[in-house]
PDB file of C-alpha atoms in Angstrom:
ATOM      1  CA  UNK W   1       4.151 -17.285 -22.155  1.00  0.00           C
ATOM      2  CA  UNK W   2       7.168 -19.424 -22.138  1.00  0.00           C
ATOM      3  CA  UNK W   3       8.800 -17.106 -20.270  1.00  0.00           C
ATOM      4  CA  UNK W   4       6.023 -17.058 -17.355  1.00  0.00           C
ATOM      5  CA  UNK W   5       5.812 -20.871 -17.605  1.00  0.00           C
ATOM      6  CA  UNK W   6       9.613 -20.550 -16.435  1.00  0.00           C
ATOM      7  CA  UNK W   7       9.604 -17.588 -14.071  1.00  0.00           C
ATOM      8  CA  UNK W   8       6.029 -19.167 -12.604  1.00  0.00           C
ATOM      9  CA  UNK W   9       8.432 -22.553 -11.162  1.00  0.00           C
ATOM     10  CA  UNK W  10      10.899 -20.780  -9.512  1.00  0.00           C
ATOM     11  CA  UNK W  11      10.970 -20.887  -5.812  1.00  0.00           C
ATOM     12  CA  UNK W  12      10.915 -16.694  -5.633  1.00  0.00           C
ATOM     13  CA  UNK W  13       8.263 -16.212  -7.641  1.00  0.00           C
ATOM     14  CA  UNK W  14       6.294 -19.027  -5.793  1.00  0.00           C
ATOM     15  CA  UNK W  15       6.359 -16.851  -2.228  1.00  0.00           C
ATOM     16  CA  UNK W  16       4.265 -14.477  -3.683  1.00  0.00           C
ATOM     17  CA  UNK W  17       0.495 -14.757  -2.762  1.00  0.00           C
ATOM     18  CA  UNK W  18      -2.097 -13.203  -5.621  1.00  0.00           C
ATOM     19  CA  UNK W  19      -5.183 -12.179  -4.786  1.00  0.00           C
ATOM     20  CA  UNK W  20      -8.495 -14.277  -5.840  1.00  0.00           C
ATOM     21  CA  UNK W  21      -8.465 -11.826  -9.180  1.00  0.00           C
ATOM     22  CA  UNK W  22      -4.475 -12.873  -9.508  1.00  0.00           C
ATOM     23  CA  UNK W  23      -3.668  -9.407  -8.498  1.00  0.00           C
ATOM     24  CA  UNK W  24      -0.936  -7.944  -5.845  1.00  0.00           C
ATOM     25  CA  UNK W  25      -1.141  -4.906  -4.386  1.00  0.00           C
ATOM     26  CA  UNK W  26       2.062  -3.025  -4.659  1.00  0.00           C
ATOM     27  CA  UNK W  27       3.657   0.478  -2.797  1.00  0.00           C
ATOM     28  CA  UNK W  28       5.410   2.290  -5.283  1.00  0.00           C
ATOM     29  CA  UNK W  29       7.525   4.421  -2.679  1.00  0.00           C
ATOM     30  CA  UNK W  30      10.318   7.339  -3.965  1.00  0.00           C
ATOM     31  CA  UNK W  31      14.184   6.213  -3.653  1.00  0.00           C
ATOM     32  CA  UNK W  32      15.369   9.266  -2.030  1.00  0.00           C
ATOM     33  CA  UNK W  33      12.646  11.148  -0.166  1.00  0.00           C
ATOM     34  CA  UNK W  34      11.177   7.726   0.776  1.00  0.00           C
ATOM     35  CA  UNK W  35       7.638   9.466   0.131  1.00  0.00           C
ATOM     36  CA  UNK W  36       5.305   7.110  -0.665  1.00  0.00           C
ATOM     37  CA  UNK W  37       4.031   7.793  -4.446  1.00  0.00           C
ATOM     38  CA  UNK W  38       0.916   5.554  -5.045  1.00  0.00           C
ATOM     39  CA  UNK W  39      -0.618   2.290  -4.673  1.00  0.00           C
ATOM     40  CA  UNK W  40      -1.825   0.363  -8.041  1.00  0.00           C
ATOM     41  CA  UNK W  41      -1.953  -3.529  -9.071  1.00  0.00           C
ATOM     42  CA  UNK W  42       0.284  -6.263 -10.538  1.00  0.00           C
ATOM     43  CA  UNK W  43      -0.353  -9.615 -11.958  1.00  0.00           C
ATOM     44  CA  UNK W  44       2.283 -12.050 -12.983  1.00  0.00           C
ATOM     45  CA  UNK W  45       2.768 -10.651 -16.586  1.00  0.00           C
ATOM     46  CA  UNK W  46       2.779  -7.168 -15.149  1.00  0.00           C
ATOM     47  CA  UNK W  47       5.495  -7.933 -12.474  1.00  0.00           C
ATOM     48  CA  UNK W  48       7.447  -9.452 -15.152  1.00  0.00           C
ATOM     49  CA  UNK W  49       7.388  -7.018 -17.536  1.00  0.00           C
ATOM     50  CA  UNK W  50       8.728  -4.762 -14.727  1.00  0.00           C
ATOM     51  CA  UNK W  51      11.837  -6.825 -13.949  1.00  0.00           C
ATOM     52  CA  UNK W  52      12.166  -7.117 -17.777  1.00  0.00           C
ATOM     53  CA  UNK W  53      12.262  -3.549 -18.297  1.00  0.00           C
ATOM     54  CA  UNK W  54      13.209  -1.724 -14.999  1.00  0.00           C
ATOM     55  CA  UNK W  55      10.394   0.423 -14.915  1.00  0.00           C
ATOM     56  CA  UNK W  56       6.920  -0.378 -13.446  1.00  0.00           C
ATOM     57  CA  UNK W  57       4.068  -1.703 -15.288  1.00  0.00           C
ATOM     58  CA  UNK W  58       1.046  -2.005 -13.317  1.00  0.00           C
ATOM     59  CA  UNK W  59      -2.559  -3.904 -13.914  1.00  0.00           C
ATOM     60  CA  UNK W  60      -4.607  -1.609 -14.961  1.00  0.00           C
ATOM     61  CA  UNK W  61      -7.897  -2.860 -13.120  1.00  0.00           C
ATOM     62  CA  UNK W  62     -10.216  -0.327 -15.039  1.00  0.00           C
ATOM     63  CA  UNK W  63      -8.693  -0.845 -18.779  1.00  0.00           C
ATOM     64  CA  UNK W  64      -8.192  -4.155 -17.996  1.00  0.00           C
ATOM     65  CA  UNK W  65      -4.669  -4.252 -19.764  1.00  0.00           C
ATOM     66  CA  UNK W  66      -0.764  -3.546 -18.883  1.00  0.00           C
ATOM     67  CA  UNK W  67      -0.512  -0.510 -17.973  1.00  0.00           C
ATOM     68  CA  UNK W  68       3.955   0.803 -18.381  1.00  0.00           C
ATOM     69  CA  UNK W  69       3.498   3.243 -15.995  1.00  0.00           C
ATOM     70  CA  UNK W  70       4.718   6.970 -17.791  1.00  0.00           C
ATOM     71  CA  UNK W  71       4.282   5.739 -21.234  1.00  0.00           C
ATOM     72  CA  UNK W  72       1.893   8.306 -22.061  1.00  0.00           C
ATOM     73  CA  UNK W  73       3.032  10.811 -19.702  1.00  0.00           C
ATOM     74  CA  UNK W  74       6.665  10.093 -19.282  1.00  0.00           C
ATOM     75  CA  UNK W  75       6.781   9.701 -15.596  1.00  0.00           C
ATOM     76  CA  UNK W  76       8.085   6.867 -15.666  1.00  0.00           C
ATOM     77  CA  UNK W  77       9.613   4.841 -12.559  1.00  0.00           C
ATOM     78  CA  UNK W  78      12.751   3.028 -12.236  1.00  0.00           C
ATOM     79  CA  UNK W  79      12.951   0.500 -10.231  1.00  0.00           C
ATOM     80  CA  UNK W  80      15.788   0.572  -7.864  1.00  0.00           C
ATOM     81  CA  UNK W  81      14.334  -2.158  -5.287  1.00  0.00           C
ATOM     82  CA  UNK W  82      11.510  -4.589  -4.885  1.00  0.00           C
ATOM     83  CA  UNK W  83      10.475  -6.095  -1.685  1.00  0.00           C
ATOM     84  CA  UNK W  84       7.778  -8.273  -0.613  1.00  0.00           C
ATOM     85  CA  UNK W  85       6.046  -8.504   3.490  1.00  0.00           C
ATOM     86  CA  UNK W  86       6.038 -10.888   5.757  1.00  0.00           C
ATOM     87  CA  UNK W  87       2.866 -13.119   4.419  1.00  0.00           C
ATOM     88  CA  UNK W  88       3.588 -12.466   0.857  1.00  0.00           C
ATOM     89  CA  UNK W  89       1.023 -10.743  -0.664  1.00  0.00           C
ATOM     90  CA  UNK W  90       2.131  -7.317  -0.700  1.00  0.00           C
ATOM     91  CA  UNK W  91       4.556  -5.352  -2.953  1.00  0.00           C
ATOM     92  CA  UNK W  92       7.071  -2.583  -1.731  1.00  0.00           C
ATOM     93  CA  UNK W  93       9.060  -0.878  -4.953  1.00  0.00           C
ATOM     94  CA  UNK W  94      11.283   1.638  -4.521  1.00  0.00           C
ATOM     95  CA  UNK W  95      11.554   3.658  -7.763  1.00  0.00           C
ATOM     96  CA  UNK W  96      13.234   7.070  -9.360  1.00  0.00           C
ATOM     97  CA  UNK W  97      10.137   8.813 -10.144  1.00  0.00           C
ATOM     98  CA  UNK W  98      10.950  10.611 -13.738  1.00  0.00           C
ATOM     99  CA  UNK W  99       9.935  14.366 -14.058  1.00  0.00           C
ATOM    100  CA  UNK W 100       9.187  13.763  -9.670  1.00  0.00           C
ATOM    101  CA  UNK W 101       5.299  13.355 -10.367  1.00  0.00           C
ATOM    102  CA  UNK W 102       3.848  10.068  -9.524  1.00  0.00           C
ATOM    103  CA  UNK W 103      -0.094  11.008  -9.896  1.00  0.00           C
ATOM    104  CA  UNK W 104      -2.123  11.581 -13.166  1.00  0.00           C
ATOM    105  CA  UNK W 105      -3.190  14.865 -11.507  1.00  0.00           C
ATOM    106  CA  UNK W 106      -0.055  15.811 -11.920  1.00  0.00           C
ATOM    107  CA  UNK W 107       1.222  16.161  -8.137  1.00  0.00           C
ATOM    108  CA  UNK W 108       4.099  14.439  -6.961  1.00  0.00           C
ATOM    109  CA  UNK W 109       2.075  11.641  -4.675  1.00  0.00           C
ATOM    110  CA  UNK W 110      -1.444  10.737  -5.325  1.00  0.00           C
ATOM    111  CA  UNK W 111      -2.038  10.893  -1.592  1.00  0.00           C
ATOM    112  CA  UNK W 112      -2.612  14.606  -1.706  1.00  0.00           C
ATOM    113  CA  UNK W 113      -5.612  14.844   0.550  1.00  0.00           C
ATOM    114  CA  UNK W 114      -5.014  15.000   4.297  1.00  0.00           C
ATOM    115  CA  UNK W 115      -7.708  14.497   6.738  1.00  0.00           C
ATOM    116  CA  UNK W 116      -8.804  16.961   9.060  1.00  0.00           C
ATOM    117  CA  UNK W 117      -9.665  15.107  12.368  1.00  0.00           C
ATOM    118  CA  UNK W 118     -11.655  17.388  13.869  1.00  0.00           C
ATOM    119  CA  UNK W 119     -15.441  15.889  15.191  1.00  0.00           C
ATOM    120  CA  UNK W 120     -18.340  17.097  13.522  1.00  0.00           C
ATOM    121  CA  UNK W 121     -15.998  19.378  10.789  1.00  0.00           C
ATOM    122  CA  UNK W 122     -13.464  16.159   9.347  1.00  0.00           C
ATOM    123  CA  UNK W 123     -13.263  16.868   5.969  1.00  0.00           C
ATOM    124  CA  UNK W 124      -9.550  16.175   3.266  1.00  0.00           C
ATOM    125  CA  UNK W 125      -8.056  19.337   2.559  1.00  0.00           C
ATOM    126  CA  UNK W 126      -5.309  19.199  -0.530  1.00  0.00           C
ATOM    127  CA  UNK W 127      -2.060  19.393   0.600  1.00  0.00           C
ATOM    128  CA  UNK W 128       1.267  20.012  -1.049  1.00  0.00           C
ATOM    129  CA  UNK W 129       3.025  16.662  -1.536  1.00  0.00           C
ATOM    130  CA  UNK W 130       6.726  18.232  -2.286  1.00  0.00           C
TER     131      UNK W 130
ATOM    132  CA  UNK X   1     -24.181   1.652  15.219  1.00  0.00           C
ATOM    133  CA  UNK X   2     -25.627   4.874  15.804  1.00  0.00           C
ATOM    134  CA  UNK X   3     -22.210   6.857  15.166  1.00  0.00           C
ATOM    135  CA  UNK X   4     -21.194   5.081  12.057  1.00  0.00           C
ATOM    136  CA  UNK X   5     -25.065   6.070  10.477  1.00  0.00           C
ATOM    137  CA  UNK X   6     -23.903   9.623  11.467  1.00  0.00           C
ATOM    138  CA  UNK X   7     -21.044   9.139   9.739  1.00  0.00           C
ATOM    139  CA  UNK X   8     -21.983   7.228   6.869  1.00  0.00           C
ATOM    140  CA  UNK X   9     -23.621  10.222   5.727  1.00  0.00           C
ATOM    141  CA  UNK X  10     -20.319  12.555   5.704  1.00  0.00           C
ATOM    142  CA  UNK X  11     -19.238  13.914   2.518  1.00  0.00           C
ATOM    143  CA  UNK X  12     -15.844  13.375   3.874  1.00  0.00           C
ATOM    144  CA  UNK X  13     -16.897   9.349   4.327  1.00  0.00           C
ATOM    145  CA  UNK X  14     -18.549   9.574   1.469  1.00  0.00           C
ATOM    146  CA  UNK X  15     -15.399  10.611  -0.849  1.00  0.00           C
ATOM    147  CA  UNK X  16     -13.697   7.130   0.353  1.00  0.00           C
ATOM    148  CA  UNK X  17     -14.180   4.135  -1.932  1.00  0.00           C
ATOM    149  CA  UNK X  18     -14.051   0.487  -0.323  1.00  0.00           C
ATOM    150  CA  UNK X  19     -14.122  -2.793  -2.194  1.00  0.00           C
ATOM    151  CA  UNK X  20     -16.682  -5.309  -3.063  1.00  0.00           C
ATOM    152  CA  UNK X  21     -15.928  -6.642   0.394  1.00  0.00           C
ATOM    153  CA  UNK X  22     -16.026  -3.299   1.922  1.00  0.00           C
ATOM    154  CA  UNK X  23     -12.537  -2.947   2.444  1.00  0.00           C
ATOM    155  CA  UNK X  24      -9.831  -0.162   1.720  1.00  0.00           C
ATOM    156  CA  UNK X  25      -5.943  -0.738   1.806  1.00  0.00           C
ATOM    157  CA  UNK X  26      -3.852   1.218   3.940  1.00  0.00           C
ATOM    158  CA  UNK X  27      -0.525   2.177   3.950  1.00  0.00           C
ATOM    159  CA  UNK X  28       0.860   2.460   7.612  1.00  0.00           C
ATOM    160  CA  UNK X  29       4.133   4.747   7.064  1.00  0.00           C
ATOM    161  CA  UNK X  30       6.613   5.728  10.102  1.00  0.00           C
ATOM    162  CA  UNK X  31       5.886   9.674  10.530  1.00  0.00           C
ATOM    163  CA  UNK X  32      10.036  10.471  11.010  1.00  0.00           C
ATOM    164  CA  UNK X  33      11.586   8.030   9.261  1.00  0.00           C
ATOM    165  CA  UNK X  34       9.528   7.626   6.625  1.00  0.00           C
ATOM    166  CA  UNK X  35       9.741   4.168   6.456  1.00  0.00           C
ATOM    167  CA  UNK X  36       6.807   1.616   4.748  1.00  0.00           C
ATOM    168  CA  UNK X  37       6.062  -0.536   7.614  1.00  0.00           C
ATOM    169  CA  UNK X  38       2.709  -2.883   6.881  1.00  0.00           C
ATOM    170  CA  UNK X  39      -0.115  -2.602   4.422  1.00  0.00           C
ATOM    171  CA  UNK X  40      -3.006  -3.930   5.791  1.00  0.00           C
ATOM    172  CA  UNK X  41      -7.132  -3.436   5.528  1.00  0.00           C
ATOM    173  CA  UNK X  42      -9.852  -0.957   7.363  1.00  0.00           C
ATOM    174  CA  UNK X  43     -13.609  -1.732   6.934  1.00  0.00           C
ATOM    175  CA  UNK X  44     -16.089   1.157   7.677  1.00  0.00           C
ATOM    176  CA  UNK X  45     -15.543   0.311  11.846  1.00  0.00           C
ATOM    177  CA  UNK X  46     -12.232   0.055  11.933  1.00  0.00           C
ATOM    178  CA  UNK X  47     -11.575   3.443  10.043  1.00  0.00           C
ATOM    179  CA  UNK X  48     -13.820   5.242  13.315  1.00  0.00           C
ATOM    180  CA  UNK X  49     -12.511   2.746  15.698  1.00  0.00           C
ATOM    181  CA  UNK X  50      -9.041   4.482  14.242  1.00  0.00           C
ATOM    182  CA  UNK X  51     -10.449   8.263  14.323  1.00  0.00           C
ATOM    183  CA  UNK X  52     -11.982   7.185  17.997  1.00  0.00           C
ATOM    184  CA  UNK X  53      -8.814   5.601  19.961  1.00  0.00           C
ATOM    185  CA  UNK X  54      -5.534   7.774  17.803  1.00  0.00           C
ATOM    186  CA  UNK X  55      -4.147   4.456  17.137  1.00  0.00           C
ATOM    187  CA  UNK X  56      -4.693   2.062  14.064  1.00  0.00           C
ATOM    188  CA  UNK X  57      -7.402  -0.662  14.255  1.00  0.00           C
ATOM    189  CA  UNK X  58      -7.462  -2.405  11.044  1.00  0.00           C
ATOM    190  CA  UNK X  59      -9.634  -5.023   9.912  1.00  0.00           C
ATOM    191  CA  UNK X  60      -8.199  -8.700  10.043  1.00  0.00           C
ATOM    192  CA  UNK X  61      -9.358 -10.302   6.944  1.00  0.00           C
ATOM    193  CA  UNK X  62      -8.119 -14.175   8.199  1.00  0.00           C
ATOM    194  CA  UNK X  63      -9.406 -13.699  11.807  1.00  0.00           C
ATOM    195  CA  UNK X  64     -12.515 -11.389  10.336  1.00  0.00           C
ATOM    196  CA  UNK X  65     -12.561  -9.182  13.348  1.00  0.00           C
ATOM    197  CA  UNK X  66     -11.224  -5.729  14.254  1.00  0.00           C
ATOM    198  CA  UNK X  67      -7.938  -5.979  15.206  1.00  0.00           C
ATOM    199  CA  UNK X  68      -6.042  -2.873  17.652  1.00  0.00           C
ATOM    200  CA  UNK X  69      -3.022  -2.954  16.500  1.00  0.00           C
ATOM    201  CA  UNK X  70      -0.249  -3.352  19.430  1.00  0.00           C
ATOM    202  CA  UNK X  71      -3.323  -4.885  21.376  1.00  0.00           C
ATOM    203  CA  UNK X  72      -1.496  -8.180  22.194  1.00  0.00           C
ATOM    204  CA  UNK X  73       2.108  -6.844  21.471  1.00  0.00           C
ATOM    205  CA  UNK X  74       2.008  -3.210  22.809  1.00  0.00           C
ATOM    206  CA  UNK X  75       3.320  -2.567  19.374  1.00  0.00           C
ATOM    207  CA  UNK X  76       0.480   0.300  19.320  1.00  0.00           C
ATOM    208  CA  UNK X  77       0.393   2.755  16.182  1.00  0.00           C
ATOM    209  CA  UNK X  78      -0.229   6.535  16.854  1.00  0.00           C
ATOM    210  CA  UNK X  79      -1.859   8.441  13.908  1.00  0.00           C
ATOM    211  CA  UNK X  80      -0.468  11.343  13.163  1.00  0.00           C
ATOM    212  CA  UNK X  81      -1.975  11.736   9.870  1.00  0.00           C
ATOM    213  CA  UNK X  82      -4.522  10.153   7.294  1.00  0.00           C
ATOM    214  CA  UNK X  83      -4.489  10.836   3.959  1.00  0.00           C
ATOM    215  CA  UNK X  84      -6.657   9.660   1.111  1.00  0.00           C
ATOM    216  CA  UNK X  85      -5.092   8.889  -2.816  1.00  0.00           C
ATOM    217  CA  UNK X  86      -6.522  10.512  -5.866  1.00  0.00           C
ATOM    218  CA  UNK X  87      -9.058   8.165  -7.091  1.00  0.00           C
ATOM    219  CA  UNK X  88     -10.541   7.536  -3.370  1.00  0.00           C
ATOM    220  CA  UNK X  89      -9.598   4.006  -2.958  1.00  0.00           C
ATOM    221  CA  UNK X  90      -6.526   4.017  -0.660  1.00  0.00           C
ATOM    222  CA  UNK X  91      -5.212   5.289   2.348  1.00  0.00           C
ATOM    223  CA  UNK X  92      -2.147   6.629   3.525  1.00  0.00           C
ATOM    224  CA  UNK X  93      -1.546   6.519   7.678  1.00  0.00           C
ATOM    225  CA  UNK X  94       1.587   7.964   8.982  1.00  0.00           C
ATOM    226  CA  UNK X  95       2.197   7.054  12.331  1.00  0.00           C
ATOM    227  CA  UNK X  96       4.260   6.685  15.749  1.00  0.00           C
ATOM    228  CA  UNK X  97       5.429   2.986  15.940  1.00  0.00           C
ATOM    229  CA  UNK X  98       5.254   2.392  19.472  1.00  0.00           C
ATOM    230  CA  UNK X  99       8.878   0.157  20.170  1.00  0.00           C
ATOM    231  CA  UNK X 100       9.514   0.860  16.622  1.00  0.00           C
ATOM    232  CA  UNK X 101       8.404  -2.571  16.062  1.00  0.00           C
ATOM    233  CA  UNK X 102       5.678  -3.496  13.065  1.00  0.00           C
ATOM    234  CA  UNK X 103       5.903  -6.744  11.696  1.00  0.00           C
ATOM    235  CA  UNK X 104       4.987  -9.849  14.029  1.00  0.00           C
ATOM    236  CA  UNK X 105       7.865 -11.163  12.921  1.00  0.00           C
ATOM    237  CA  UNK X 106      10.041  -8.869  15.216  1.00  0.00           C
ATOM    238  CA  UNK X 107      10.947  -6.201  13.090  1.00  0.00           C
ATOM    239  CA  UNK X 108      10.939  -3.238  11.984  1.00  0.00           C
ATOM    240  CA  UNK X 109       8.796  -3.200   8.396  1.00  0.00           C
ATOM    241  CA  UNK X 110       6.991  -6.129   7.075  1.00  0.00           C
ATOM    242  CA  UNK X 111       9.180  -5.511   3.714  1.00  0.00           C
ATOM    243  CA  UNK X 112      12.198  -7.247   4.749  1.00  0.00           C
ATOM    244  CA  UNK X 113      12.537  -9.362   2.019  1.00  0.00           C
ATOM    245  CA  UNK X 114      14.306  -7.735  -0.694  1.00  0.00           C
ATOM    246  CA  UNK X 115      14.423  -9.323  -4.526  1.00  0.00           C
ATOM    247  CA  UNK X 116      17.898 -10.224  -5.818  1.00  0.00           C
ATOM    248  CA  UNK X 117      16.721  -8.970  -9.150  1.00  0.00           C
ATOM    249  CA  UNK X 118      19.364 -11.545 -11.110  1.00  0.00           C
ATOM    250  CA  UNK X 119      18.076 -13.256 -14.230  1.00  0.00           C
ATOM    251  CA  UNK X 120      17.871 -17.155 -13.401  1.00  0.00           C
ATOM    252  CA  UNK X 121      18.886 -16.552  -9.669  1.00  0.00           C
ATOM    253  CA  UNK X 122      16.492 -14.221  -8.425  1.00  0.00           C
ATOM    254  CA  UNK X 123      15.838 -14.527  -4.620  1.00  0.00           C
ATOM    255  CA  UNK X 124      14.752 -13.248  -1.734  1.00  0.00           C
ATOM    256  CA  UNK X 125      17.148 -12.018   0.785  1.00  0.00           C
ATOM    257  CA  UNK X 126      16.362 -10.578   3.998  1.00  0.00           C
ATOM    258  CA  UNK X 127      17.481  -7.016   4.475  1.00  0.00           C
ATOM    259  CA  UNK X 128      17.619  -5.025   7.970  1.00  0.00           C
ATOM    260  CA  UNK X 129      14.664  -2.848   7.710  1.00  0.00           C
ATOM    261  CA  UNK X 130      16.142  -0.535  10.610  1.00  0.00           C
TER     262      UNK X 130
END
């Protein structure tokens, strides 16, 4: 923890606003195709362990543990850009998405269901994300 | 209230998973450019307010009210398309940025501070985001 002692003082790392839970909410958006991947959670030791390694490790909310991203599936991402918005408490990464499939269902972006706005018949339908 | 009872009761509704506050995330996304503009939070009226109107209405967490985004800017966000992520508990928007203006800062994204990812001198910087 010495190290998060450290990084926890720095003025950077002190513009970033955690949730009540100690959690940030972070974008993980493709380099090239600028699609936009997934959504998951960080807390400090997870953002960390990102920057340490250049490849994003997430909160796992439901195992409750770090969670390297790919590590059992080997899609991993490497981070090519981090950026926070305007009132600090949101995470933009840009990332090369190894083997191109973000999603543990095996698409490319978990955000595979579009909605159909039609009233009275709105329903997702799965769509092709590449 | 009548319409959101209706709707309640839509398996499409029903497939959509909001927080212990009940909130979701969402993603708004520029529809040509592709561009992450804002992340910001929908309750169960804003979501229909959004279907209603074709423009985003999110739900302002510090002001606790719905908020029509563009309302006091003109900054107005067409939906062109909502999409849900795998595990139900995020959405995707990809819109028409009215003056191609997000942020209430002035610009474009609300991501326009990138991380100088340096050991010892990491910063922020702020990057053009258009």
């Amino acid at each position: 923890m010495e190290q998060l002692n450290n990084t926890s003082s720095k003025e950077w790392f002190q513009k970033i606003k955690w949730n009540e839970q100690g959690l940030i909410p972070v974008i993980a958006q493709e380099i090239d195709s600028n699609d936009v991947l997934m959504m998951a959670w960080m807390n400090h030791d997870a953002l960390l362990a990102t920057l340490e390694k250049g490849q994003a490790v997430y909160w796992s909310r439901s195992r409750k543990k770090l969670w390297h991203k790919g590590e059992e599936s080997g899609h991993f991402q490497n981070i090519r850009g981090v950026y926070l918005d305007c009132d600090g408490d949101t995470l933009l990464i840009k990332v090369e998405q190894v083997g191109g499939i973000a999603c543990h269902t095996g698409t490319h972006s978990c955000f595979f269901s579009e909605l159909n706005i039609a009233r009275e018949t709105s329903a997702w339908k799965k769509i092709s994300t590449k």
